[in-house]
Tab-separated table of C-alpha atoms in Angstrom:
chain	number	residue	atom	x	y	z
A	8	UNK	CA	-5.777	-76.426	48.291
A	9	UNK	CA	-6.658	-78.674	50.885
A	10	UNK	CA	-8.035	-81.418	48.263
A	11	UNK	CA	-5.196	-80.532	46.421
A	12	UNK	CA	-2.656	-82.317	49.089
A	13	UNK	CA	-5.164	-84.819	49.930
A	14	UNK	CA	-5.499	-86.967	46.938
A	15	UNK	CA	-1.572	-86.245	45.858
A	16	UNK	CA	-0.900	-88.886	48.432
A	17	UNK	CA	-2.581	-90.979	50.731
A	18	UNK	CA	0.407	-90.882	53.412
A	19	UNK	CA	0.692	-88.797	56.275
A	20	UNK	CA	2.886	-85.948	54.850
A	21	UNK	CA	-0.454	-85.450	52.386
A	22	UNK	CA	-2.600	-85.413	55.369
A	23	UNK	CA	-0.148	-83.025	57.142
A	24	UNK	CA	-0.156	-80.346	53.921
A	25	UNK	CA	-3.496	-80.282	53.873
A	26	UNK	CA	-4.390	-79.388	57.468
A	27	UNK	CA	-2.099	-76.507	56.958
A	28	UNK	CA	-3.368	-75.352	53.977
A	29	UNK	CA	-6.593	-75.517	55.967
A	30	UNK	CA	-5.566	-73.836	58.694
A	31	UNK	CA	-4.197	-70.941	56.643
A	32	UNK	CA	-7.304	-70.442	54.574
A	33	UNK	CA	-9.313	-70.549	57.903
A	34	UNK	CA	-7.059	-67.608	59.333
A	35	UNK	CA	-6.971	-65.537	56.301
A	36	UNK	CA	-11.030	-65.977	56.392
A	37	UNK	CA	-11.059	-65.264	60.055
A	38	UNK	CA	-9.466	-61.942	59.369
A	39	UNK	CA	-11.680	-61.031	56.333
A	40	UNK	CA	-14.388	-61.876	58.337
A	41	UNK	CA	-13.666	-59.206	61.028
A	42	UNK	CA	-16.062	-56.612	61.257
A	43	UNK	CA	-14.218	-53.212	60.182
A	44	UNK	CA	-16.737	-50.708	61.532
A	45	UNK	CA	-13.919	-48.419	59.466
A	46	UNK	CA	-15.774	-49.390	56.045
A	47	UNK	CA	-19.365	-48.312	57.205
A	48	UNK	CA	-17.555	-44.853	57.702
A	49	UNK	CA	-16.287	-44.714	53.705
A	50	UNK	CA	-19.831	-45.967	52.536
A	51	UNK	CA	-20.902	-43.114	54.518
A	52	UNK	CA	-18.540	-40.600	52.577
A	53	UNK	CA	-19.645	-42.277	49.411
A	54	UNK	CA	-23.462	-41.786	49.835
A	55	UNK	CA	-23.527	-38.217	51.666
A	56	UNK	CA	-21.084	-36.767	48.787
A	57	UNK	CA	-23.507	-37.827	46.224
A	58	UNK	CA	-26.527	-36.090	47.671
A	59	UNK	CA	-25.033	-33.144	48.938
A	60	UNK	CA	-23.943	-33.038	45.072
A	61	UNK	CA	-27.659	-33.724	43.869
A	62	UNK	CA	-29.245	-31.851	46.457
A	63	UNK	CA	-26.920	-28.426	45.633
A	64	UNK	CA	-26.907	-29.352	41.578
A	65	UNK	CA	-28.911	-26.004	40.513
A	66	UNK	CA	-26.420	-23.426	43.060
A	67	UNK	CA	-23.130	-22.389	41.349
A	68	UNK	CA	-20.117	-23.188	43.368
A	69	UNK	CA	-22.245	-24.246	46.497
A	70	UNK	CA	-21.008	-26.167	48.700
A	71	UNK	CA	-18.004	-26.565	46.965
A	72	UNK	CA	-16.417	-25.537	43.776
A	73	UNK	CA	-18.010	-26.811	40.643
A	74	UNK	CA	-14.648	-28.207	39.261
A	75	UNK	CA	-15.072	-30.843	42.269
A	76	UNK	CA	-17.674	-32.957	41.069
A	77	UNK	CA	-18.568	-35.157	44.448
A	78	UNK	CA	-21.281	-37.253	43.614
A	79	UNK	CA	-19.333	-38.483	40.678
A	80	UNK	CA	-15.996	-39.395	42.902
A	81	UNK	CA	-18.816	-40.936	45.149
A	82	UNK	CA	-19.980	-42.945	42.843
A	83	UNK	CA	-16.684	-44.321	42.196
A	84	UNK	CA	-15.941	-45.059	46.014
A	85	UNK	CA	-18.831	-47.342	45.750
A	86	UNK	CA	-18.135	-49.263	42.558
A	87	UNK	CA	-14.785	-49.756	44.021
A	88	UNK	CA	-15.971	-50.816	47.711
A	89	UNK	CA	-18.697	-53.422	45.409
A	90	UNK	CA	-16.182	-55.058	43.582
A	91	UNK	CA	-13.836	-55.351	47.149
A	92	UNK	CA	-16.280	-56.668	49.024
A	93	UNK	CA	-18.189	-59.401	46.224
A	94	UNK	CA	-14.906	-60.678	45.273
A	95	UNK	CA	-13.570	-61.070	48.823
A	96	UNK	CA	-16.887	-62.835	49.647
A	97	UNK	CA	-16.987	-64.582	46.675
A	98	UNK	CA	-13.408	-65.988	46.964
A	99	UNK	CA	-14.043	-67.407	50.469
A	100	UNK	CA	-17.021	-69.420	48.747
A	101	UNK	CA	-14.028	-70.490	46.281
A	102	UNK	CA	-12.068	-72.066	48.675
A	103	UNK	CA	-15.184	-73.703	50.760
A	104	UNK	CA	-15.511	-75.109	46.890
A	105	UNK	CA	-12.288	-76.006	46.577
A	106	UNK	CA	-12.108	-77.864	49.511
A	107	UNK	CA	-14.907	-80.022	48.214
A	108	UNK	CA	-17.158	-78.718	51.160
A	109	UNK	CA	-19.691	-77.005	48.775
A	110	UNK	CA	-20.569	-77.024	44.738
A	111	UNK	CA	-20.529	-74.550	42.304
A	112	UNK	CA	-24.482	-74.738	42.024
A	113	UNK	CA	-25.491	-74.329	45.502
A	114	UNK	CA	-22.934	-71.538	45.647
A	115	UNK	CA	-24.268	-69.537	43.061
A	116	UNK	CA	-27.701	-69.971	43.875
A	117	UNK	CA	-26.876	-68.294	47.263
A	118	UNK	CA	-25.413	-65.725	45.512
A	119	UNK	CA	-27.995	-64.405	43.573
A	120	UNK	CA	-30.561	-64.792	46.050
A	121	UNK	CA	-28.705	-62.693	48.443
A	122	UNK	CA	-28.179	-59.953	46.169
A	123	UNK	CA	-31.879	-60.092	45.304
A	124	UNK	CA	-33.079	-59.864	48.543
A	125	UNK	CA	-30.497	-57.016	49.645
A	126	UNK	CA	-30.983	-55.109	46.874
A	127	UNK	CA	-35.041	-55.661	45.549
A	128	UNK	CA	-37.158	-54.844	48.786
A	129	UNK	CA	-35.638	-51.474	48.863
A	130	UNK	CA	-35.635	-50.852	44.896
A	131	UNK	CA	-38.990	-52.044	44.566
A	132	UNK	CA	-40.750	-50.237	47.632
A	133	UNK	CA	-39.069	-46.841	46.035
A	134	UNK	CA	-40.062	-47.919	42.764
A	135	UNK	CA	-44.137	-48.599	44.102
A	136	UNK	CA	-43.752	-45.166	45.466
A	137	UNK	CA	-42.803	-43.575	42.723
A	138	UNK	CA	-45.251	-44.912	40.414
A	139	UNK	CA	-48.108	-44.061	43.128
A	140	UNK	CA	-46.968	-40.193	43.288
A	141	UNK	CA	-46.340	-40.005	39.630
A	142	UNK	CA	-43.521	-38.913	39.926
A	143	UNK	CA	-40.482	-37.531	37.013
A	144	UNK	CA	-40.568	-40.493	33.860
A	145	UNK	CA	-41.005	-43.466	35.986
A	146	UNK	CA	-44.875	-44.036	34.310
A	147	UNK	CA	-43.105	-43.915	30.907
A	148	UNK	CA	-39.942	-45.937	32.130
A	149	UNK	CA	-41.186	-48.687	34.738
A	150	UNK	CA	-39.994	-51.407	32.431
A	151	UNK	CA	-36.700	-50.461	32.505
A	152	UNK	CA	-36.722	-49.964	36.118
A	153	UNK	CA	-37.783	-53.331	36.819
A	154	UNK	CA	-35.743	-54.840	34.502
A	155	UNK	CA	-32.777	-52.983	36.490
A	156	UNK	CA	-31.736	-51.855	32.977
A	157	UNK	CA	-32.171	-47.829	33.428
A	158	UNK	CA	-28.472	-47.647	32.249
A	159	UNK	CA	-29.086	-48.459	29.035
A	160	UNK	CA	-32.392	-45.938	28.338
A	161	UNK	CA	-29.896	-43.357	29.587
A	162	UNK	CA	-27.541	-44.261	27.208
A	163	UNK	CA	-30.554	-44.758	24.323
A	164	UNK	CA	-31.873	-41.318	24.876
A	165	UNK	CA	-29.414	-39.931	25.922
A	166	UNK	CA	-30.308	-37.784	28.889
A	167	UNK	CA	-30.921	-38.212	32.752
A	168	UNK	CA	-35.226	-38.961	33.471
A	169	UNK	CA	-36.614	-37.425	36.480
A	170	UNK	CA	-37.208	-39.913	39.423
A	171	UNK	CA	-34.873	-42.831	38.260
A	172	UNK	CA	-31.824	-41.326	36.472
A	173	UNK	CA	-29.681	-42.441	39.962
A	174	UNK	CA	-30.584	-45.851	39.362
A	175	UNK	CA	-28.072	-45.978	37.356
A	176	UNK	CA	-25.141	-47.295	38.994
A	177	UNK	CA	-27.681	-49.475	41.299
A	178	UNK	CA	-28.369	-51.600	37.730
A	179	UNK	CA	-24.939	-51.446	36.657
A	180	UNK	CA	-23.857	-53.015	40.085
A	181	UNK	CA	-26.390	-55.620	39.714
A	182	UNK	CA	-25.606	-56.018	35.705
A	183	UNK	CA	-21.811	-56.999	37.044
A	184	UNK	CA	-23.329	-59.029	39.375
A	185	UNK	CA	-24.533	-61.552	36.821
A	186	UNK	CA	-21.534	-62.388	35.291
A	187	UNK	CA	-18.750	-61.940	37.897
A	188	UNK	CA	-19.503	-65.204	39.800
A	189	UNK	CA	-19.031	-67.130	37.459
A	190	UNK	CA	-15.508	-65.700	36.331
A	191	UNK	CA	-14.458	-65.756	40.380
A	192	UNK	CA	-16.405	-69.385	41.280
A	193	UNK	CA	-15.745	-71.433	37.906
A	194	UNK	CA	-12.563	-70.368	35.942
A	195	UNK	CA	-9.073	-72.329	37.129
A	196	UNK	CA	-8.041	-70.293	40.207
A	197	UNK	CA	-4.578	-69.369	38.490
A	198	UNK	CA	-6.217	-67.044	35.972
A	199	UNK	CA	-8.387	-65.301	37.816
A	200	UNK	CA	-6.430	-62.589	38.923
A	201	UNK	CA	-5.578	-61.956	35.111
A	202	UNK	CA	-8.976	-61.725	34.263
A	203	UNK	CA	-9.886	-59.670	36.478
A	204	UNK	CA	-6.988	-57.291	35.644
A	205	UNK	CA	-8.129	-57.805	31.595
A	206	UNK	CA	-11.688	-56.784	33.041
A	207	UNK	CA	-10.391	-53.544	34.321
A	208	UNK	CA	-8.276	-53.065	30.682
A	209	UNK	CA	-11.798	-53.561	28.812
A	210	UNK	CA	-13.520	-50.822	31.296
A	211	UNK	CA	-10.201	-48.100	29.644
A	212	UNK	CA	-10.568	-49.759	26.209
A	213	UNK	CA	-14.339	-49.053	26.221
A	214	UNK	CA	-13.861	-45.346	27.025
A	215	UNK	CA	-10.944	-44.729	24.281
A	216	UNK	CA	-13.597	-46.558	21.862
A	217	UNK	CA	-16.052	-44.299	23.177
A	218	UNK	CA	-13.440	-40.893	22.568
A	219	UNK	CA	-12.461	-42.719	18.823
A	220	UNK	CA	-15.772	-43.015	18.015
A	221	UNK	CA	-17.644	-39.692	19.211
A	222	UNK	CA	-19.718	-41.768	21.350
A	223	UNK	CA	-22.455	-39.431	23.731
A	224	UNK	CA	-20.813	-38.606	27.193
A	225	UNK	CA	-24.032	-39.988	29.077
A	226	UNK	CA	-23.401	-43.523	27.375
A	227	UNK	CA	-19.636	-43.437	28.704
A	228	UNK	CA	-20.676	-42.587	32.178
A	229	UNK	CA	-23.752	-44.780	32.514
A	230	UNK	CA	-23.328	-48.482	30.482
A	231	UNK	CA	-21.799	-50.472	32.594
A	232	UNK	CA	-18.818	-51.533	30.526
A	233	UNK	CA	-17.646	-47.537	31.725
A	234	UNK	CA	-17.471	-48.950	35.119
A	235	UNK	CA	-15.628	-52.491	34.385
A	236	UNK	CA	-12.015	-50.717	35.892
A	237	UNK	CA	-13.369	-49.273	39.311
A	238	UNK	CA	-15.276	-52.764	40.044
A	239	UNK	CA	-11.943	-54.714	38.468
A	240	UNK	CA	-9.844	-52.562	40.737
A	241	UNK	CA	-12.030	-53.233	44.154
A	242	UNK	CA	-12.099	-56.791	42.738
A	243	UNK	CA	-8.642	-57.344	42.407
A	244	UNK	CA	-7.539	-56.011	46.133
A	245	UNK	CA	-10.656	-58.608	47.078
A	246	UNK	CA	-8.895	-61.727	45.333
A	247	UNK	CA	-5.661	-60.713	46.479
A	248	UNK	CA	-6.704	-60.234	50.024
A	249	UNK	CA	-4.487	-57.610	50.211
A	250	UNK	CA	-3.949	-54.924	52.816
A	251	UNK	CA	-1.808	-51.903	53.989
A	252	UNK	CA	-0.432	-51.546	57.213
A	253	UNK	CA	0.397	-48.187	58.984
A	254	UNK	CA	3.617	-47.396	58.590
A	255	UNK	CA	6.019	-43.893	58.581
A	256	UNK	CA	5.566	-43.284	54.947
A	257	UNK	CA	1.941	-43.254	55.488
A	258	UNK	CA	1.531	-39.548	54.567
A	259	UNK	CA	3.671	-40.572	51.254
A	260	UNK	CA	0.253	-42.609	50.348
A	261	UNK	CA	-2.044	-40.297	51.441
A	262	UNK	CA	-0.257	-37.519	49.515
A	263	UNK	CA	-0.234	-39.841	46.041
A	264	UNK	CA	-3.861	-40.737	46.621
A	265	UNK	CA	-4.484	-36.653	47.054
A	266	UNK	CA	-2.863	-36.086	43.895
A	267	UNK	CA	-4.798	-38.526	41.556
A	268	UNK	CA	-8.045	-37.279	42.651
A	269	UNK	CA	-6.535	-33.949	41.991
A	270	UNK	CA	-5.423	-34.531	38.373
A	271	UNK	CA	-8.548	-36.938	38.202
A	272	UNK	CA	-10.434	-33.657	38.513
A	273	UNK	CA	-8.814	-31.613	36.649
A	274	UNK	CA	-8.953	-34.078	33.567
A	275	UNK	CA	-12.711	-34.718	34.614
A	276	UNK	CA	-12.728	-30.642	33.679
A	277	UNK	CA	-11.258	-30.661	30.495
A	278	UNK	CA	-12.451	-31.679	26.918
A	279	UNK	CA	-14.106	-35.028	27.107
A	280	UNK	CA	-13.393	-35.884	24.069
A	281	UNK	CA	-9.628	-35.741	24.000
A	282	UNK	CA	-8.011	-39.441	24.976
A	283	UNK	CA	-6.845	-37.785	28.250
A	284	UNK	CA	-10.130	-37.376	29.403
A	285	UNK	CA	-9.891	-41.777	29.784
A	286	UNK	CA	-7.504	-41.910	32.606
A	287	UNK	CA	-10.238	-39.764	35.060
A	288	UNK	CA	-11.784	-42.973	36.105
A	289	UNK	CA	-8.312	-45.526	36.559
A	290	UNK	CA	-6.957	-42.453	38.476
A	291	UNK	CA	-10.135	-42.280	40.989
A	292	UNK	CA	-10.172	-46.129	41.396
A	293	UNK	CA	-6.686	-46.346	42.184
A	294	UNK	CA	-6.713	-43.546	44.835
A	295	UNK	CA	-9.521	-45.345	46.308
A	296	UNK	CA	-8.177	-48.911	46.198
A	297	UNK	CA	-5.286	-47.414	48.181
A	298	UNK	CA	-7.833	-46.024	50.825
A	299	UNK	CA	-9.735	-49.189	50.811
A	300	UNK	CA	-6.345	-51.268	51.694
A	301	UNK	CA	-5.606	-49.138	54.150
A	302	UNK	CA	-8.879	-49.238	55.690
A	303	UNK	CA	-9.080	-53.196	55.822
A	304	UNK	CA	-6.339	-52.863	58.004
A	305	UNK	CA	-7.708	-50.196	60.200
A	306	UNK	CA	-6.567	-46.397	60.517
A	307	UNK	CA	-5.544	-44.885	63.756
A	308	UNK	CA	-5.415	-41.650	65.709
A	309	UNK	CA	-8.023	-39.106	63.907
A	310	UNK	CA	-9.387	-40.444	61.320
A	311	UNK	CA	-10.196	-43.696	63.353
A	312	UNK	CA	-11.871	-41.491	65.224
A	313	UNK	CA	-14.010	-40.033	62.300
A	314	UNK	CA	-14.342	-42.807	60.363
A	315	UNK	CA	-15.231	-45.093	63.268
A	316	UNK	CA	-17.933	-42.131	64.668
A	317	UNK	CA	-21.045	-43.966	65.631
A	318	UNK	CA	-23.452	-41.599	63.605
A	319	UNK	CA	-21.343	-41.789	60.470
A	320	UNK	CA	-21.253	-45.385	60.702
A	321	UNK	CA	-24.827	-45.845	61.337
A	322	UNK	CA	-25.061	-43.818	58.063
A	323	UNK	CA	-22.730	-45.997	56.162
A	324	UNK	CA	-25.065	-49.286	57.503
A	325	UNK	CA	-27.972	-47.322	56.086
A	326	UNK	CA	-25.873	-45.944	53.345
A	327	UNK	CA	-28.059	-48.269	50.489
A	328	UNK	CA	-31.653	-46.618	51.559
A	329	UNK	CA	-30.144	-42.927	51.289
A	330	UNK	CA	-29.175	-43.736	47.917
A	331	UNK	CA	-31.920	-45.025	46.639
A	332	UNK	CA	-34.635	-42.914	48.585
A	333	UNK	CA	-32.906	-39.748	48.445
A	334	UNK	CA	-34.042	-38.262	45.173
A	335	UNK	CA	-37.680	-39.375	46.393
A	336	UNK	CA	-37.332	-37.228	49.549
A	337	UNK	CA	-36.299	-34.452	47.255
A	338	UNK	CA	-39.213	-34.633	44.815
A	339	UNK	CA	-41.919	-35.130	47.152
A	340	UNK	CA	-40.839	-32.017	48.674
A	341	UNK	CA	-40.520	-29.990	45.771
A	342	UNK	CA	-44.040	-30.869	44.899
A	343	UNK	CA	-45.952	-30.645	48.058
A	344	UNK	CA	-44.382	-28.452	50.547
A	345	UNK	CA	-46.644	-25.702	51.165
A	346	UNK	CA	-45.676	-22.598	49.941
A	347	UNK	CA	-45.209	-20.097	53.294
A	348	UNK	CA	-42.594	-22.867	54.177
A	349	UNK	CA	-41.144	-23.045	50.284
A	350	UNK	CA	-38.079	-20.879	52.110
A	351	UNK	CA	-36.985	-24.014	53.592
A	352	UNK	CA	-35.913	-25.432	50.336
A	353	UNK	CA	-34.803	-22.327	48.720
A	354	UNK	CA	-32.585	-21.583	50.968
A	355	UNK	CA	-29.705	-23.977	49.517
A	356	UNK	CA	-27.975	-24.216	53.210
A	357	UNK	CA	-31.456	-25.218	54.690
A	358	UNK	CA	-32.256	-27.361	51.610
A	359	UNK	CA	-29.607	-29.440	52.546
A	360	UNK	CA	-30.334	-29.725	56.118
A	361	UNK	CA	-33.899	-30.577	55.269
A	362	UNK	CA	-33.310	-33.170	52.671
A	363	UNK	CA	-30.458	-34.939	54.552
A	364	UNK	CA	-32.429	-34.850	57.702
A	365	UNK	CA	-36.071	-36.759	55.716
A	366	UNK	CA	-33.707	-39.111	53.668
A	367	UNK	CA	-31.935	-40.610	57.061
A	368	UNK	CA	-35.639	-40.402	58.678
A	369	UNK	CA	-36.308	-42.524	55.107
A	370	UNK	CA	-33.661	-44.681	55.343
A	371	UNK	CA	-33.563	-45.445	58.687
A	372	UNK	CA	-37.166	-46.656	58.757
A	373	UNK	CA	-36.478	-48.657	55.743
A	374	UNK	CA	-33.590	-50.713	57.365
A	375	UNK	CA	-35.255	-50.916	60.762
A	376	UNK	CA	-38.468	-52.708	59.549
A	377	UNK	CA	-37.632	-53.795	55.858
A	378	UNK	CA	-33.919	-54.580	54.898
A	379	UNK	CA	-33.026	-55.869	58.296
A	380	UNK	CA	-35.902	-58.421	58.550
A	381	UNK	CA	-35.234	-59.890	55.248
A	382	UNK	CA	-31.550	-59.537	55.879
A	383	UNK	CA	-32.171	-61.825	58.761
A	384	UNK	CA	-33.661	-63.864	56.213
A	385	UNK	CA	-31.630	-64.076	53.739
A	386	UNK	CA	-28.735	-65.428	56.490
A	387	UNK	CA	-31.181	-67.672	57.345
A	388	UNK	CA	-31.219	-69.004	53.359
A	389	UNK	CA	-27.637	-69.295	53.114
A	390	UNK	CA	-26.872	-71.224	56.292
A	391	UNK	CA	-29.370	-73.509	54.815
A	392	UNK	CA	-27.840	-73.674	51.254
A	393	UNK	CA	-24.021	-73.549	52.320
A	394	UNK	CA	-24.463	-74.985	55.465
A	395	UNK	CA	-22.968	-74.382	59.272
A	396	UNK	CA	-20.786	-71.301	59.680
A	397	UNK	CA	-17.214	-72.255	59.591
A	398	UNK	CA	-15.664	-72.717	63.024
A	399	UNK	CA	-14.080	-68.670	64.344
A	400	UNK	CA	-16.646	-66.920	62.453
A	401	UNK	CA	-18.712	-64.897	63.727
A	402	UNK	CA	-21.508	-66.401	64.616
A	403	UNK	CA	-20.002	-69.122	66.654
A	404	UNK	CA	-17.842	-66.559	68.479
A	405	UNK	CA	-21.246	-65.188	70.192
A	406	UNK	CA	-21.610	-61.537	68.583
A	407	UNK	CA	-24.734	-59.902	68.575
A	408	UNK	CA	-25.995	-59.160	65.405
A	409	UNK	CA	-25.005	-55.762	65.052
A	410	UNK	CA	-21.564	-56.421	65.661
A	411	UNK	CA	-21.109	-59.086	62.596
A	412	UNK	CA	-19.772	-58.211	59.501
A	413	UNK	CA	-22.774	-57.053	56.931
A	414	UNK	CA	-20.301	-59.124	53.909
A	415	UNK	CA	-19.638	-62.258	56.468
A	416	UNK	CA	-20.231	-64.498	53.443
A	417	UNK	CA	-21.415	-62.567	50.823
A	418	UNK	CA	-21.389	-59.204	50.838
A	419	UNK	CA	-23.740	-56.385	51.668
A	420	UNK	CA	-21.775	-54.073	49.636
A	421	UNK	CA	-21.559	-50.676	48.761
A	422	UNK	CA	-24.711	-50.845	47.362
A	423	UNK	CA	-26.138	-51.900	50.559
């Protein structure tokens, strides 16, 4: 690092390594910093596969096959996208820190009030709603929803309560999100890639402890130690930086990431308590570390096209509020919609028209008048803690807001 070559000699060859370490680290950031409007399109994917799964759960074989589980390969699109995206932002705060232009303290504390401010308003607005409507187990539960620990009384009772069972993977996010700065910000750089590839070997060696031992099949979905391989993964192509670039044997790679989320759901299929039933998870999170590469670096033709559609992307921006509003939406018209227009959520091809259509009404309200304005504010925080924007970002290049990257330094992730 650039501190690195600065006090290994004071002559002018020390100087001259550490400008161009400098300069290289400023690059790389430049290009991480470059809004991929490519990535709002996968959150997208991510978000809309898990409702169309929740909002078709009671209708055999509707819209797809029941063997293809979507909100479950959703799910893992966005652990993988969270751990991408945190460690990417977190390791450009490593080498501001390493530098010697910011501390560990100050960094942290950035950190954690950016994620609470991207991820609380949201949570806690559905969450007073909820509570007001009475609605599924959140009157018996609200501790463990505001304690963002809803995991765990799935895995305690062992089944999914009404209302807040989806908050699931929003706690386990947030439960990673304690510990993982301080592994990226604070151990010596050169083992931090191997822990984070010993983190993703704990996530397998939990689930084979949880097939030894005849642990429940909730507990190895939901605690977030079940989850420690798809963040690893997402966190590993973060640290590394690492991206694919089109090339011929581009339909090689999208052929081997077709056939582990193939066999990934077969296995997800079969007997869950056979040690094959383990590699369902790896398999998913390597597929999609392979998309998420290739994304960084931008697809062309087609599916530029579609990925980079402005509707789909505005979804994907919105993507955290359809998550966590969408089971509301759902419920509230379950219980209230008057019954000469019941037919409207019967129907399962209108019931999914119906509840996609109120959850991005929903969601879209929610970011226009409460996630941006305390996004704005939370920018405002960390310009204040971390001080001035590095010269190329985005700011001082004169972007509108819309048009910087949500992660620019720490990430609005796939969980918002």
């Amino acid at each position: 690092m650039a501190w690195a070559a600065y006090w290994a000699g004071s002559g002018v060859e020390s100087n001259r390594r550490g400008v161009f370490t400098s300069e290289q680290t400023l690059a790389r950031d430049r290009a991480l910093e470059r809004y991929q409007p490519q990535f709002d399109g996968l959150r997208a994917l991510a978000v809309l596969t898990v409702m169309v799964d929740h909002f078709s759960a009671d209708v055999p074989n509707f819209p797809l096959p029941d063997w293809i589980r979507l909100g479950a390969t959703g799910v893992r699109l966005f652990l993988v996208l969270s751990g991408y995206f945190i460690t990417a932002s977190l390791r450009r705060a490593r080498d501001r820190m390493d530098a010697g232009r910011l501390s560990a303290g100050r960094t942290m504390t950035a950190f954690y009030w950016r994620r609470l401010l991207r991820i609380g308003p949201a949570y806690l607005v559905f969450a007073g709603i909820a509570l007001l409507l009475n609605l599924g187990a959140i009157r018996h539960s609200w501790p463990w929803v505001f304690t963002g620990t809803v995991d765990w009384l799935i895995a305690l009772n062992n089944e999914w309560p009404l209302a807040i069972s989806h908050l699931w993977s929003i706690c386990v996010q947030e439960q990673f999100y304690l510990f993982w700065p301080l592994l990226i910000l604070l151990l010596p750089r050169r083992w931090v890639l191997s822990a984070i590839i010993a983190v993703a070997f704990a996530g397998i060696a939990f689930r084979i402890g949880c097939v030894i031992f005849s642990a429940p099949i909730i507990a190895r979905w939901v605690l977030p130690f079940g989850s420690l391989d798809s963040l690893a993964a997402g966190a590993a192509l973060g640290w590394w930086g690492g991206r694919l670039r089109a090339s011929r044997g581009g339909w090689l790679l999208a052929l081997i990431c077709l056939s582990m989320l193939t066999v990934a759901a077969v296995l997800r299929n079969s007997d869950p308590t056979k040690l094959k039933s383990v590699l369902v998870e790896p398999l998913e999170a390597g597929a999609f570390v392979i998309l998420v590469a290739r994304t960084a670096t931008g697809f062309d033709g087609n599916i530029a096209r579609f990925l980079s559609n402005a509707g789909l992307v505005f979804a994907g921006r919105i993507s955290y509020g359809l998550y966590i509003y969408h089971i509301l939406v759902a419920m509230v018209f379950n219980r209230w919609m008057p019954s000469q227009m019941r037919f409207l959520i019967t129907i399962p091809s209108l019931r999914l028209l119906v509840f996609g259509i109120a959850t991005l009404f929903t969601a879209a309200l929610s970011w226009r008048f409460l996630e941006q304005p305390i996004n704005r504010l939370r920018g405002e925080k960390t310009r204040k803690a971390l001080g001035p924007i590095p010269h190329g970002s985005w700011e001082q290049q004169g972007a509108t807001r819309s048009q910087r990257p949500p992660h620019l330094i720490f990430s609005a992730d796939s969980s918002g």
